[in-house]
Short mmCIF file of C-alpha atoms and ligand atoms in Angstrom, two decimals:
data_model
loop_
_atom_site.label_atom_id
_atom_site.label_comp_id
_atom_site.label_asym_id
_atom_site.label_seq_id
_atom_site.Cartn_x
_atom_site.Cartn_y
_atom_site.Cartn_z
CA MET A 158 0.00 0.00 0.00
CA GLN A 159 2.75 2.43 0.96
CA ASP A 160 4.70 1.62 -2.16
CA HIS A 161 1.58 2.10 -4.19
CA LEU A 162 1.00 5.52 -2.63
CA LEU A 163 4.57 6.56 -3.31
CA GLU A 164 4.17 5.46 -6.89
CA ILE A 165 0.97 7.48 -7.20
CA SER A 166 2.57 10.59 -5.71
CA LYS A 167 5.49 10.24 -8.04
CA ASN A 168 3.21 10.00 -11.06
CA ILE A 169 1.27 13.06 -10.02
CA LEU A 170 4.37 15.12 -9.29
CA ALA A 171 5.96 14.15 -12.58
CA GLU A 172 3.12 15.80 -14.51
CA SER A 173 3.50 19.46 -15.30
CA ASP A 174 0.14 19.98 -16.97
CA VAL A 175 -2.57 21.06 -14.49
CA ASP A 176 -5.29 19.14 -16.22
CA LEU A 177 -3.29 15.92 -16.10
CA VAL A 178 -2.35 16.44 -12.46
CA LEU A 179 -6.04 16.77 -11.59
CA THR A 180 -7.10 13.85 -13.76
CA LEU A 181 -4.51 11.59 -12.19
CA ALA A 182 -5.47 12.79 -8.72
CA ILE A 183 -9.16 11.99 -9.27
CA ASP A 184 -8.41 8.61 -10.81
CA HIS A 185 -6.30 7.60 -7.84
CA MET A 186 -8.92 8.93 -5.43
CA LEU A 187 -11.58 6.83 -7.16
CA GLU A 188 -9.38 3.79 -6.91
CA LEU A 189 -8.43 4.34 -3.29
CA THR A 190 -11.86 5.23 -1.91
CA GLY A 191 -14.19 3.18 -4.08
CA ALA A 192 -15.96 6.30 -5.36
CA GLU A 193 -17.79 6.19 -8.65
CA ARG A 194 -17.42 9.68 -10.05
CA GLY A 195 -15.15 12.64 -9.32
CA LEU A 196 -14.77 16.33 -10.00
CA ILE A 197 -12.19 18.96 -9.13
CA ILE A 198 -12.85 22.66 -9.54
CA LEU A 199 -10.14 25.29 -9.05
CA PHE A 200 -10.70 29.00 -8.43
CA ASP A 201 -8.44 32.01 -8.92
CA ASP A 202 -7.73 34.74 -6.36
CA LYS A 203 -10.93 36.52 -7.25
CA GLY A 204 -12.98 33.37 -6.81
CA ASN A 205 -13.57 32.79 -10.53
CA GLU A 206 -13.62 29.20 -11.63
CA ILE A 207 -10.46 28.57 -13.66
CA PHE A 208 -10.32 24.82 -13.98
CA GLN A 209 -12.67 21.93 -13.95
CA THR A 210 -11.66 18.34 -14.42
CA ALA A 211 -14.11 15.47 -14.11
CA ARG A 212 -13.90 11.68 -14.29
CA ARG A 213 -16.80 9.45 -15.22
CA LEU A 214 -18.90 12.57 -15.28
CA SER A 215 -19.73 14.00 -18.67
CA LYS A 216 -20.46 17.61 -19.43
CA LYS A 217 -24.09 16.54 -19.82
CA ASP A 218 -24.11 14.96 -16.35
CA ILE A 219 -22.74 18.10 -14.81
CA GLU A 220 -25.23 20.36 -16.55
CA HIS A 221 -28.15 18.07 -15.68
CA PRO A 222 -30.57 19.44 -13.06
CA LYS A 223 -29.87 16.36 -10.97
CA PHE A 224 -26.30 17.44 -10.48
CA GLN A 225 -27.53 20.62 -8.82
CA VAL A 226 -27.46 18.85 -5.49
CA SER A 227 -23.80 18.04 -5.90
CA PHE A 228 -23.21 21.72 -6.53
CA THR A 229 -25.07 22.47 -3.32
CA ILE A 230 -22.56 20.27 -1.53
CA ILE A 231 -19.63 21.82 -3.37
CA HIS A 232 -20.80 25.35 -2.52
CA HIS A 233 -21.28 24.33 1.06
CA VAL A 234 -17.71 23.06 1.31
CA ARG A 235 -16.45 26.09 -0.53
CA SER A 236 -18.09 28.52 1.86
CA THR A 237 -17.24 26.66 5.07
CA GLY A 238 -13.80 25.41 4.03
CA GLN A 239 -14.62 22.20 5.94
CA PRO A 240 -14.51 18.66 4.54
CA LEU A 241 -17.78 16.84 4.17
CA CYS A 242 -18.20 13.10 4.30
CA LEU A 243 -21.74 11.85 3.85
CA GLN A 244 -22.77 8.25 4.31
CA ASN A 245 -26.23 8.88 3.04
CA ALA A 246 -26.90 12.14 1.32
CA PHE A 247 -30.66 11.59 1.48
CA GLU A 248 -30.59 12.03 5.17
CA ASP A 249 -28.31 14.98 5.38
CA SER A 250 -29.87 18.16 6.67
CA THR A 251 -27.74 20.45 4.49
CA LEU A 252 -29.20 18.88 1.42
CA GLN A 253 -32.73 18.39 2.50
CA LYS A 254 -33.20 22.11 2.51
CA SER A 255 -32.26 22.54 -1.11
CA GLU A 256 -33.70 19.62 -3.05
CA SER A 257 -36.05 16.77 -2.78
CA ALA A 258 -33.54 14.24 -1.54
CA ALA A 259 -35.37 11.25 -2.80
CA ARG A 260 -34.91 12.28 -6.41
CA LEU A 261 -31.22 12.75 -6.06
CA LYS A 262 -30.03 9.21 -5.84
CA ILE A 263 -26.68 10.20 -4.48
CA LEU A 264 -25.80 8.07 -1.54
CA SER A 265 -22.20 8.50 -0.50
CA VAL A 266 -20.29 11.73 -0.93
CA ILE A 267 -16.84 13.00 -0.04
CA CYS A 268 -16.30 16.67 -0.71
CA LEU A 269 -13.05 18.31 0.33
CA PRO A 270 -11.63 21.80 0.24
CA LEU A 271 -8.28 22.19 -1.57
CA LEU A 272 -6.33 24.53 0.63
CA LEU A 273 -2.98 26.18 0.41
CA HIS A 274 -1.71 28.21 3.35
CA GLU A 275 -5.25 27.91 4.69
CA LYS A 276 -6.66 29.61 1.63
CA LEU A 277 -9.22 27.74 -0.40
CA PHE A 278 -8.41 27.51 -4.07
CA GLY A 279 -10.42 24.50 -5.12
CA VAL A 280 -12.86 21.75 -4.21
CA LEU A 281 -12.64 18.03 -4.77
CA TYR A 282 -15.88 16.11 -5.06
CA LEU A 283 -16.35 12.32 -5.11
CA ASP A 284 -19.57 10.35 -4.97
CA ASN A 285 -21.15 6.97 -5.32
CA ARG A 286 -24.78 6.69 -6.39
CA THR A 287 -25.35 3.07 -5.66
CA VAL A 288 -23.66 2.09 -2.45
CA GLU A 289 -24.66 3.62 0.83
CA GLY A 290 -21.95 4.21 3.41
CA ILE A 291 -19.15 3.17 1.09
CA PHE A 292 -16.82 5.81 2.50
CA GLU A 293 -15.74 4.60 5.88
CA LYS A 294 -14.27 7.04 8.33
CA SER A 295 -10.76 5.84 7.50
CA ALA A 296 -11.38 6.45 3.79
CA CYS A 297 -12.60 9.96 4.56
CA ASP A 298 -9.57 10.70 6.73
CA PHE A 299 -7.24 9.35 4.12
CA ALA A 300 -8.96 11.32 1.35
CA THR A 301 -8.66 14.51 3.41
CA ARG A 302 -4.94 14.00 3.80
CA PHE A 303 -4.48 13.03 0.19
CA ALA A 304 -6.33 16.22 -0.79
CA ASP A 305 -3.58 18.24 0.92
CA PHE A 306 -1.07 16.60 -1.35
CA VAL A 307 -3.24 17.16 -4.41
CA SER A 308 -3.57 20.84 -3.43
CA LEU A 309 0.16 21.25 -3.39
CA ALA A 310 0.68 19.42 -6.68
CA ALA A 311 -2.13 21.37 -8.40
CA PHE A 312 -0.88 24.66 -7.02
CA ASN A 313 2.66 23.99 -8.22
CA SER A 314 1.55 23.09 -11.70
CA LEU A 315 -0.65 26.20 -11.84
CA GLU A 316 2.30 28.35 -10.82
CA ARG A 317 4.47 26.67 -13.41
CA LYS A 318 1.84 27.35 -16.04
CA LYS A 319 1.67 31.01 -15.02
CA LEU A 320 5.43 31.26 -15.30
CA THR A 321 5.50 29.66 -18.73
CA ASN A 322 2.69 31.94 -19.88
CA ARG A 323 4.59 34.94 -18.62
CA LEU A 324 7.74 33.83 -20.39
CA GLU A 325 5.80 33.15 -23.56
CA SER A 326 4.16 36.55 -23.58
CA LEU A 327 7.46 38.20 -22.78
CA GLU A 328 9.01 36.34 -25.66
CA GLN A 329 6.13 37.33 -27.97
CA GLU A 330 6.48 40.93 -26.97
CA LEU A 331 10.21 40.88 -27.57
CA ARG A 332 9.90 39.11 -30.87
CA ILE A 333 7.33 41.59 -32.16
CA LYS A 334 9.36 44.59 -31.15
CA TYR A 335 12.75 43.33 -32.20
CA ASP A 336 13.94 41.29 -35.08
CA PHE A 337 15.06 38.09 -33.44
CA THR A 338 13.95 35.91 -36.32
CA ALA A 339 17.36 34.33 -36.66
CA ILE A 340 17.60 33.40 -33.01
CA ILE A 341 15.66 30.21 -32.46
CA GLY A 342 14.61 28.84 -29.09
CA HIS A 343 12.17 29.10 -26.21
CA HIS A 344 14.41 27.97 -23.39
CA PRO A 345 14.10 30.40 -20.43
CA GLN A 346 17.85 31.04 -20.55
CA LEU A 347 17.58 32.11 -24.18
CA VAL A 348 14.51 34.29 -23.59
CA LYS A 349 16.48 35.95 -20.80
CA THR A 350 19.27 36.66 -23.29
CA LEU A 351 16.77 38.17 -25.77
CA LYS A 352 15.48 40.40 -22.99
CA ILE A 353 19.00 41.60 -22.18
CA ILE A 354 19.61 42.32 -25.88
CA SER A 355 16.43 44.37 -26.10
CA GLN A 356 17.39 46.36 -23.03
CA ILE A 357 20.90 47.20 -24.13
CA ALA A 358 20.65 47.40 -27.92
CA GLU A 359 20.38 51.19 -27.83
CA ALA A 360 23.07 51.74 -25.23
CA ASP A 361 26.63 52.52 -26.30
CA ALA A 362 28.17 50.49 -23.51
CA THR A 363 30.63 47.76 -24.38
CA VAL A 364 29.26 44.24 -24.24
CA LEU A 365 31.08 41.02 -23.48
CA ILE A 366 29.47 37.84 -24.73
CA TYR A 367 30.85 34.61 -23.40
CA GLY A 368 30.04 31.03 -24.14
CA GLU A 369 31.49 27.93 -25.72
CA SER A 370 32.23 27.90 -29.39
CA GLY A 371 29.09 27.58 -31.52
CA THR A 372 26.66 28.88 -28.88
CA GLY A 373 25.62 31.85 -31.01
CA LYS A 374 27.93 34.64 -29.84
CA GLU A 375 28.20 36.23 -33.26
CA LEU A 376 24.49 35.83 -33.84
CA VAL A 377 23.80 37.74 -30.64
CA ALA A 378 26.32 40.44 -31.57
CA ARG A 379 24.52 40.89 -34.90
CA ALA A 380 21.14 41.03 -33.17
CA LEU A 381 22.50 43.79 -30.92
CA HIS A 382 23.67 45.78 -33.89
CA PHE A 383 20.66 45.27 -36.15
CA ASN A 384 18.20 46.09 -33.38
CA SER A 385 19.87 49.42 -32.62
CA SER A 386 19.95 52.76 -34.40
CA ARG A 387 23.44 51.79 -35.56
CA ARG A 388 21.87 49.34 -38.00
CA ASP A 389 22.55 51.52 -41.07
CA LYS A 390 26.24 51.72 -40.23
CA PRO A 391 28.67 48.82 -40.65
CA PHE A 392 28.81 45.73 -38.49
CA VAL A 393 32.40 44.51 -38.63
CA PRO A 394 33.33 41.10 -37.26
CA ILE A 395 37.03 40.72 -36.52
CA ASN A 396 38.47 37.47 -35.26
CA CYS A 397 41.36 38.40 -33.01
CA SER A 398 43.04 35.02 -33.37
CA ALA A 399 42.94 34.94 -37.16
CA PHE A 400 45.47 37.68 -37.89
CA GLN A 401 49.08 38.35 -37.17
CA GLU A 402 49.46 41.03 -34.58
CA ASN A 403 50.50 43.91 -36.87
CA LEU A 404 47.87 42.99 -39.42
CA ILE A 405 45.01 43.06 -36.96
CA GLU A 406 46.29 46.34 -35.60
CA SER A 407 46.23 47.92 -39.03
CA GLU A 408 42.87 46.30 -39.82
CA LEU A 409 41.43 48.01 -36.77
CA PHE A 410 43.26 51.31 -36.63
CA GLY A 411 44.72 51.71 -40.13
CA HIS A 412 48.32 52.52 -40.97
CA SER A 413 50.31 55.18 -42.69
CA LYS A 414 52.40 54.54 -45.77
CA GLY A 415 55.71 52.94 -44.85
CA ALA A 416 54.63 52.03 -41.31
CA PHE A 417 55.93 48.50 -41.90
CA THR A 418 57.20 46.37 -44.76
CA GLY A 419 54.42 46.04 -47.25
CA ALA A 420 52.59 49.20 -46.18
CA TYR A 421 52.76 50.82 -49.61
CA ARG A 422 50.01 53.32 -49.00
CA ASP A 423 47.87 54.77 -46.23
CA LYS A 424 45.17 52.44 -45.05
CA ILE A 425 41.99 53.39 -43.26
CA GLY A 426 41.14 51.06 -40.39
CA TRP A 427 37.74 49.77 -39.31
CA PHE A 428 37.49 52.08 -36.33
CA GLN A 429 37.35 54.90 -38.86
CA LYS A 430 35.34 53.20 -41.60
CA ALA A 431 32.75 51.82 -39.21
CA ASP A 432 32.29 55.03 -37.24
CA GLY A 433 28.82 54.95 -35.73
CA GLY A 434 28.57 51.20 -36.26
CA THR A 435 29.62 48.12 -34.30
CA ILE A 436 32.89 46.22 -34.23
CA PHE A 437 32.59 42.64 -33.07
CA LEU A 438 35.87 41.47 -31.56
CA ASP A 439 35.68 37.70 -31.50
CA GLU A 440 38.11 35.64 -29.41
CA ILE A 441 39.19 38.77 -27.59
CA SER A 442 41.38 36.69 -25.24
CA GLU A 443 43.83 36.16 -28.11
CA MET A 444 44.68 39.86 -28.41
CA SER A 445 48.33 40.73 -27.79
CA PRO A 446 49.22 42.95 -24.81
CA ALA A 447 50.18 45.84 -27.09
CA LEU A 448 46.87 45.71 -28.86
CA GLN A 449 45.02 45.38 -25.57
CA ALA A 450 46.58 48.69 -24.53
CA LYS A 451 45.44 50.36 -27.74
CA LEU A 452 41.95 49.00 -27.40
CA LEU A 453 41.76 50.22 -23.83
CA ARG A 454 42.62 53.71 -25.01
CA VAL A 455 39.80 53.76 -27.61
CA LEU A 456 37.36 52.44 -25.04
CA GLN A 457 38.35 55.13 -22.57
CA SER A 458 38.58 58.14 -24.85
CA GLY A 459 37.36 57.12 -28.29
CA GLU A 460 40.84 58.09 -29.52
CA PHE A 461 43.33 56.06 -31.55
CA SER A 462 46.23 56.49 -33.92
CA PRO A 463 46.93 54.54 -37.10
CA VAL A 464 50.04 52.36 -37.04
CA GLY A 465 53.12 54.46 -37.78
CA SER A 466 51.25 57.73 -37.41
CA ALA A 467 51.05 60.36 -34.70
CA LYS A 468 47.63 61.52 -35.87
CA ILE A 469 44.91 61.26 -33.26
CA LEU A 470 41.58 60.15 -34.62
CA LYS A 471 38.25 59.73 -32.88
CA SER A 472 35.63 57.06 -33.37
CA PHE A 473 32.17 56.32 -32.00
CA VAL A 474 32.18 52.66 -32.67
CA ARG A 475 30.43 50.31 -30.30
CA ILE A 476 32.52 47.36 -29.22
CA VAL A 477 30.96 43.98 -28.73
CA ALA A 478 33.55 41.44 -27.64
CA ALA A 479 33.25 37.68 -27.36
CA THR A 480 35.24 34.92 -25.76
CA ASN A 481 35.05 31.23 -25.03
CA ARG A 482 37.79 31.50 -22.41
CA ASP A 483 37.39 32.39 -18.77
CA LEU A 484 38.76 35.94 -18.83
CA PRO A 485 39.02 36.34 -15.02
CA THR A 486 41.44 33.41 -15.01
CA LEU A 487 43.47 34.97 -17.81
CA VAL A 488 43.52 38.20 -15.83
CA GLN A 489 44.88 36.28 -12.83
CA HIS A 490 47.58 34.78 -15.02
CA GLY A 491 48.48 38.21 -16.29
CA SER A 492 47.79 37.38 -19.91
CA PHE A 493 44.78 39.68 -20.08
CA ARG A 494 44.71 43.25 -18.78
CA GLU A 495 42.49 43.66 -15.77
CA ASP A 496 41.53 47.25 -16.65
CA LEU A 497 40.55 46.16 -20.15
CA TYR A 498 38.53 43.28 -18.76
CA TYR A 499 36.47 45.66 -16.61
CA ARG A 500 36.03 48.04 -19.53
CA LEU A 501 34.75 45.25 -21.75
CA ASN A 502 32.62 43.63 -19.12
CA VAL A 503 30.29 46.59 -18.55
CA ILE A 504 27.45 44.37 -19.72
CA ASP A 505 27.96 40.65 -19.96
CA ILE A 506 25.84 38.12 -21.76
CA PRO A 507 26.44 34.48 -20.94
CA LEU A 508 25.24 32.02 -23.58
CA PRO A 509 24.16 28.55 -22.49
CA GLN A 510 25.61 25.42 -24.06
CA LEU A 511 23.22 23.50 -26.25
CA ARG A 512 23.28 20.53 -23.86
CA GLU A 513 21.84 22.82 -21.19
CA ARG A 514 18.88 23.75 -23.36
CA LYS A 515 18.09 20.47 -25.06
CA SER A 516 14.40 21.35 -25.14
CA ASP A 517 15.24 23.71 -28.01
CA ILE A 518 16.81 20.97 -30.15
CA PRO A 519 13.62 19.98 -32.07
CA LEU A 520 12.95 23.64 -32.94
CA LEU A 521 16.51 24.15 -34.08
CA ILE A 522 16.36 21.01 -36.21
CA ASP A 523 13.20 22.30 -37.92
CA HIS A 524 14.87 25.63 -38.48
CA PHE A 525 17.96 24.08 -40.03
CA LEU A 526 15.92 21.64 -42.16
CA ASP A 527 14.12 24.68 -43.55
CA LYS A 528 17.37 26.51 -44.05
CA PHE A 529 18.87 23.65 -46.03
CA GLY A 530 15.72 23.23 -48.11
CA HIS A 531 14.98 19.74 -46.85
CA HIS A 532 11.24 19.29 -47.08
CA HIS A 533 11.08 15.86 -45.53
CA SER A 534 10.70 15.02 -41.94
CA ILE A 535 13.01 13.27 -39.57
CA ARG A 536 12.46 9.79 -38.19
CA GLN A 537 11.84 9.35 -34.48
CA LYS A 538 14.94 7.17 -33.98
CA ALA A 539 17.18 9.78 -35.58
CA LEU A 540 15.55 12.51 -33.52
CA ASP A 541 16.06 10.50 -30.34
CA MET A 542 19.69 10.12 -31.19
CA LEU A 543 20.06 13.83 -31.83
CA LEU A 544 18.40 14.56 -28.51
CA GLN A 545 20.78 12.24 -26.71
CA TYR A 546 24.00 13.70 -27.99
CA ASP A 547 26.06 16.20 -25.99
CA TYR A 548 27.13 18.68 -28.69
CA PRO A 549 30.60 19.82 -27.67
CA GLY A 550 30.39 22.09 -30.74
CA ASN A 551 26.96 23.37 -29.70
CA ILE A 552 24.53 24.83 -32.22
CA ARG A 553 27.13 25.04 -34.96
CA GLU A 554 27.67 21.30 -34.62
CA LEU A 555 23.94 20.58 -34.75
CA GLU A 556 23.67 22.82 -37.82
CA ASN A 557 26.49 20.94 -39.56
CA ILE A 558 24.96 17.58 -38.68
CA ILE A 559 21.61 18.62 -40.16
CA GLU A 560 23.19 20.08 -43.28
CA ARG A 561 25.08 16.86 -43.88
CA ALA A 562 22.00 14.73 -43.20
CA ALA A 563 19.87 16.84 -45.54
CA ILE A 564 22.37 16.23 -48.34
CA LEU A 565 22.67 12.51 -47.67
CA ALA A 566 18.95 11.90 -47.26
CA ARG A 567 18.05 13.79 -50.45
CA GLU A 568 14.33 13.23 -51.01
CA LYS A 569 13.87 10.90 -48.07
CA SER A 570 13.22 11.44 -44.40
CA ILE A 571 16.30 11.81 -42.31
CA ASP A 572 17.17 8.57 -40.58
CA MET A 573 19.94 7.24 -38.37
CA GLU A 574 22.13 6.29 -41.33
CA HIS A 575 22.29 9.96 -42.33
CA LEU A 576 23.74 11.01 -39.01
CA PRO A 577 27.50 11.03 -38.37
CA PRO A 578 28.82 7.70 -37.02
CA MET A 579 30.01 9.61 -33.97
CA LEU A 580 26.43 9.92 -32.73
CA THR A 581 25.86 6.20 -33.13
CA LEU A 582 29.12 5.50 -31.35
CA HIS A 583 28.01 7.78 -28.61
CA GLU A 584 24.90 5.68 -28.16
CA LYS A 585 26.80 2.41 -28.29
CA SER A 586 29.24 3.70 -25.74
CA SER A 587 26.43 4.10 -23.25
CA VAL A 588 25.73 0.40 -23.58
CA SER A 589 29.28 -0.84 -23.32
CA HIS A 590 31.92 1.83 -23.46
CA HIS A 591 34.75 -0.66 -23.63
CA ALA A 592 33.53 -2.58 -26.62
CA GLY A 593 36.01 -2.67 -29.46
CA LYS A 594 38.88 -1.18 -27.47
CA THR A 595 42.20 -2.74 -26.63
CA LEU A 596 43.03 -2.95 -22.95
CA THR A 597 45.43 -0.02 -23.25
CA GLN A 598 42.80 2.07 -25.00
CA ALA A 599 40.20 1.13 -22.42
CA LYS A 600 42.57 2.09 -19.62
CA ARG A 601 43.37 5.39 -21.25
CA SER A 602 39.74 6.28 -21.81
CA ALA A 603 38.84 5.31 -18.25
CA ALA A 604 41.63 7.56 -16.98
CA GLN A 605 40.37 10.40 -19.14
CA ASN A 606 36.83 9.97 -17.88
CA ALA A 607 38.10 9.93 -14.32
CA GLU A 608 40.04 13.15 -14.94
CA LYS A 609 36.98 14.80 -16.42
CA GLU A 610 34.77 13.80 -13.51
CA TYR A 611 37.45 14.93 -11.08
CA ILE A 612 37.57 18.39 -12.64
CA ILE A 613 33.81 18.68 -12.76
CA ASP A 614 33.51 17.69 -9.10
CA TYR A 615 35.91 20.41 -8.00
CA LEU A 616 34.33 23.02 -10.27
CA ARG A 617 30.94 22.17 -8.79
CA ALA A 618 32.34 22.49 -5.31
CA SER A 619 33.82 25.90 -6.10
CA HIS A 620 30.77 27.09 -8.09
CA GLY A 621 32.82 27.48 -11.22
CA HIS A 622 35.69 29.38 -9.61
CA ILE A 623 38.67 27.89 -11.39
CA THR A 624 41.42 29.12 -9.09
CA ASN A 625 39.63 27.83 -6.02
CA ALA A 626 38.83 24.54 -7.74
CA ALA A 627 42.48 24.08 -8.69
CA LYS A 628 43.58 24.94 -5.16
CA MET A 629 41.17 22.45 -3.63
CA ALA A 630 42.32 19.81 -6.06
CA GLY A 631 45.95 20.68 -5.33
CA VAL A 632 46.64 21.20 -9.02
CA ASP A 633 48.41 24.07 -10.70
CA VAL A 634 45.85 26.54 -12.06
CA SER A 635 47.26 26.48 -15.57
CA ASP A 636 47.26 22.65 -15.63
CA PHE A 637 43.69 22.70 -14.38
CA HIS A 638 42.80 25.11 -17.10
CA LYS A 639 44.47 23.00 -19.76
CA ALA A 640 42.62 19.92 -18.59
CA MET A 641 39.33 21.85 -18.70
CA LYS A 642 40.07 22.85 -22.25
CA ARG A 643 40.99 19.31 -23.17
CA HIS A 644 37.67 18.04 -21.86
CA LYS A 645 35.72 21.03 -23.18
CA ILE A 646 34.52 21.97 -19.73
CA TYR A 647 33.22 25.49 -19.38
CA PRO A 648 33.17 27.05 -15.91
CA GLY A 649 29.93 29.01 -16.48
CA GLU A 650 28.12 25.70 -16.12
CA PHE A 651 28.84 25.47 -12.42
CA LYS A 652 27.96 28.99 -11.26
N1 LIG B 231 19.66 30.36 -31.21
C1 LIG B 231 20.03 30.07 -32.46
N2 LIG B 231 19.11 29.88 -33.41
C2 LIG B 231 19.47 29.58 -34.67
N3 LIG B 231 20.72 29.44 -35.08
C3 LIG B 231 21.70 29.62 -34.18
C4 LIG B 231 21.41 29.95 -32.83
N4 LIG B 231 22.57 30.09 -32.16
C5 LIG B 231 23.55 29.83 -33.06
N5 LIG B 231 23.04 29.56 -34.27
C6 LIG B 231 23.78 29.22 -35.50
O1 LIG B 231 24.89 28.42 -35.11
C7 LIG B 231 26.06 28.79 -35.81
C8 LIG B 231 27.13 29.21 -34.83
O2 LIG B 231 26.77 30.44 -34.23
P1 LIG B 231 27.85 31.58 -33.93
O3 LIG B 231 27.10 32.82 -33.59
O4 LIG B 231 28.84 31.68 -35.02
O5 LIG B 231 28.52 30.95 -32.63
P2 LIG B 231 29.83 31.40 -31.86
O6 LIG B 231 30.18 32.78 -32.34
O7 LIG B 231 29.45 31.36 -30.42
O8 LIG B 231 30.87 30.39 -32.18
C9 LIG B 231 25.65 29.90 -36.76
O9 LIG B 231 25.38 29.36 -38.03
C10 LIG B 231 24.39 30.45 -36.14
O10 LIG B 231 23.54 31.02 -37.11
MG1 LIG B 232 32.16 32.59 -33.47
#
């Protein structure tokens, strides 16, 4: 019996939909008390009926004049807030007043208030029309206690629904006002990001976007630019790791003729060309110290000089920087300027990894199928596999997988065979992760897994603070950092 009750509670709590929570609750009540029919009505703060769920009672039954007497009971419980357990409704004085009891044919009734913090927000009604006295006192007591649990479960699912509705309407509002068409997803974390973008698009403050590779940093930078009044001016993405130091410097600030070998003529840099626009500095952690100093100067005063020139120019470019490294750690190591970090980090936007927002995967798949002109669906097994995978390369990786699958599947639905073998391996590995490996390989992979878990444990314990985690683990910070990189562990996850 106890096990059965636990099972029931678990089932009810696992449901997030209010209607299903109530349906399950009534069904179990019917089973446990021997009642024939059941009804739950919920009210809002103002006393308006907001939910009604019935079992073995049709709409017609409820609207039938005969059911009026049940409503009399329900109203009675609602106004007194007291449970009612009737062995024979014919004989009850509360009812005799309202209806000719003989016509009613309701014998046994349990009617209970659903209370939360002593406030009534619903009523649960159970009856049996054929058996008199079916609800023994113990059944009534049990039902009363079970109703407390149902109250809590129903209340929680209502709150959850309210929250989702609020998020949805917030998202709607944002999506109408701003052009976020390219940014797909409903996950609360993502909606939060959209909200931040809408709030800061018009500001001139520097923004730092951080997240693993492929999480949409550039997409967000573009959304910031194209949703601001800078939209008619250039958006210039510069990858700080893709250029040699002097080249990136002259890309950004320009150079004068003869400034270095190969500088045959004056060159205008992006800070000048994109005046009034946005420069997106990707992989900002890779900037050399000399360039960091120059950037700091522009951020502080708007002033800069082209390479090899003493001219002082001014620019009103907005800087949006991005990184997949943990800048505070780099600051501690002295490889990134602290003052620059604070200048960049005026507003920060963290982007979640795809594995943290898996609920968005089906939407993203649809979006990418559309993008790659694949008009066929995807088979459940393939979808399951895509949902299972961890995506170290995040959305970019999912996008690549779908593009490849769309090409391979041609006119057919996408199936498992169109997915990269890696995903299948991934699944196999969860069955037996040693299969097909030599002993040495198995040992090595076990050691690697252990290292990964070790790092994650310490990061969890330090809430993502790498220096503290390394200290606790008794490992050199830079080694710890290297290991994190090797295992693609991102500290934001543990904050
Ligand atoms: N929320 C999203 N909805 C749709 N596409 C996305 C989303 N986030 C990222 N992408 C796509 O994933 C790819 C990688 O995004 P990108 O902004 O380049 O990531 P990052 O700069 O973080 O490496 C791009 O093709 C981008 O359009
Ligand atoms: Mg990028």
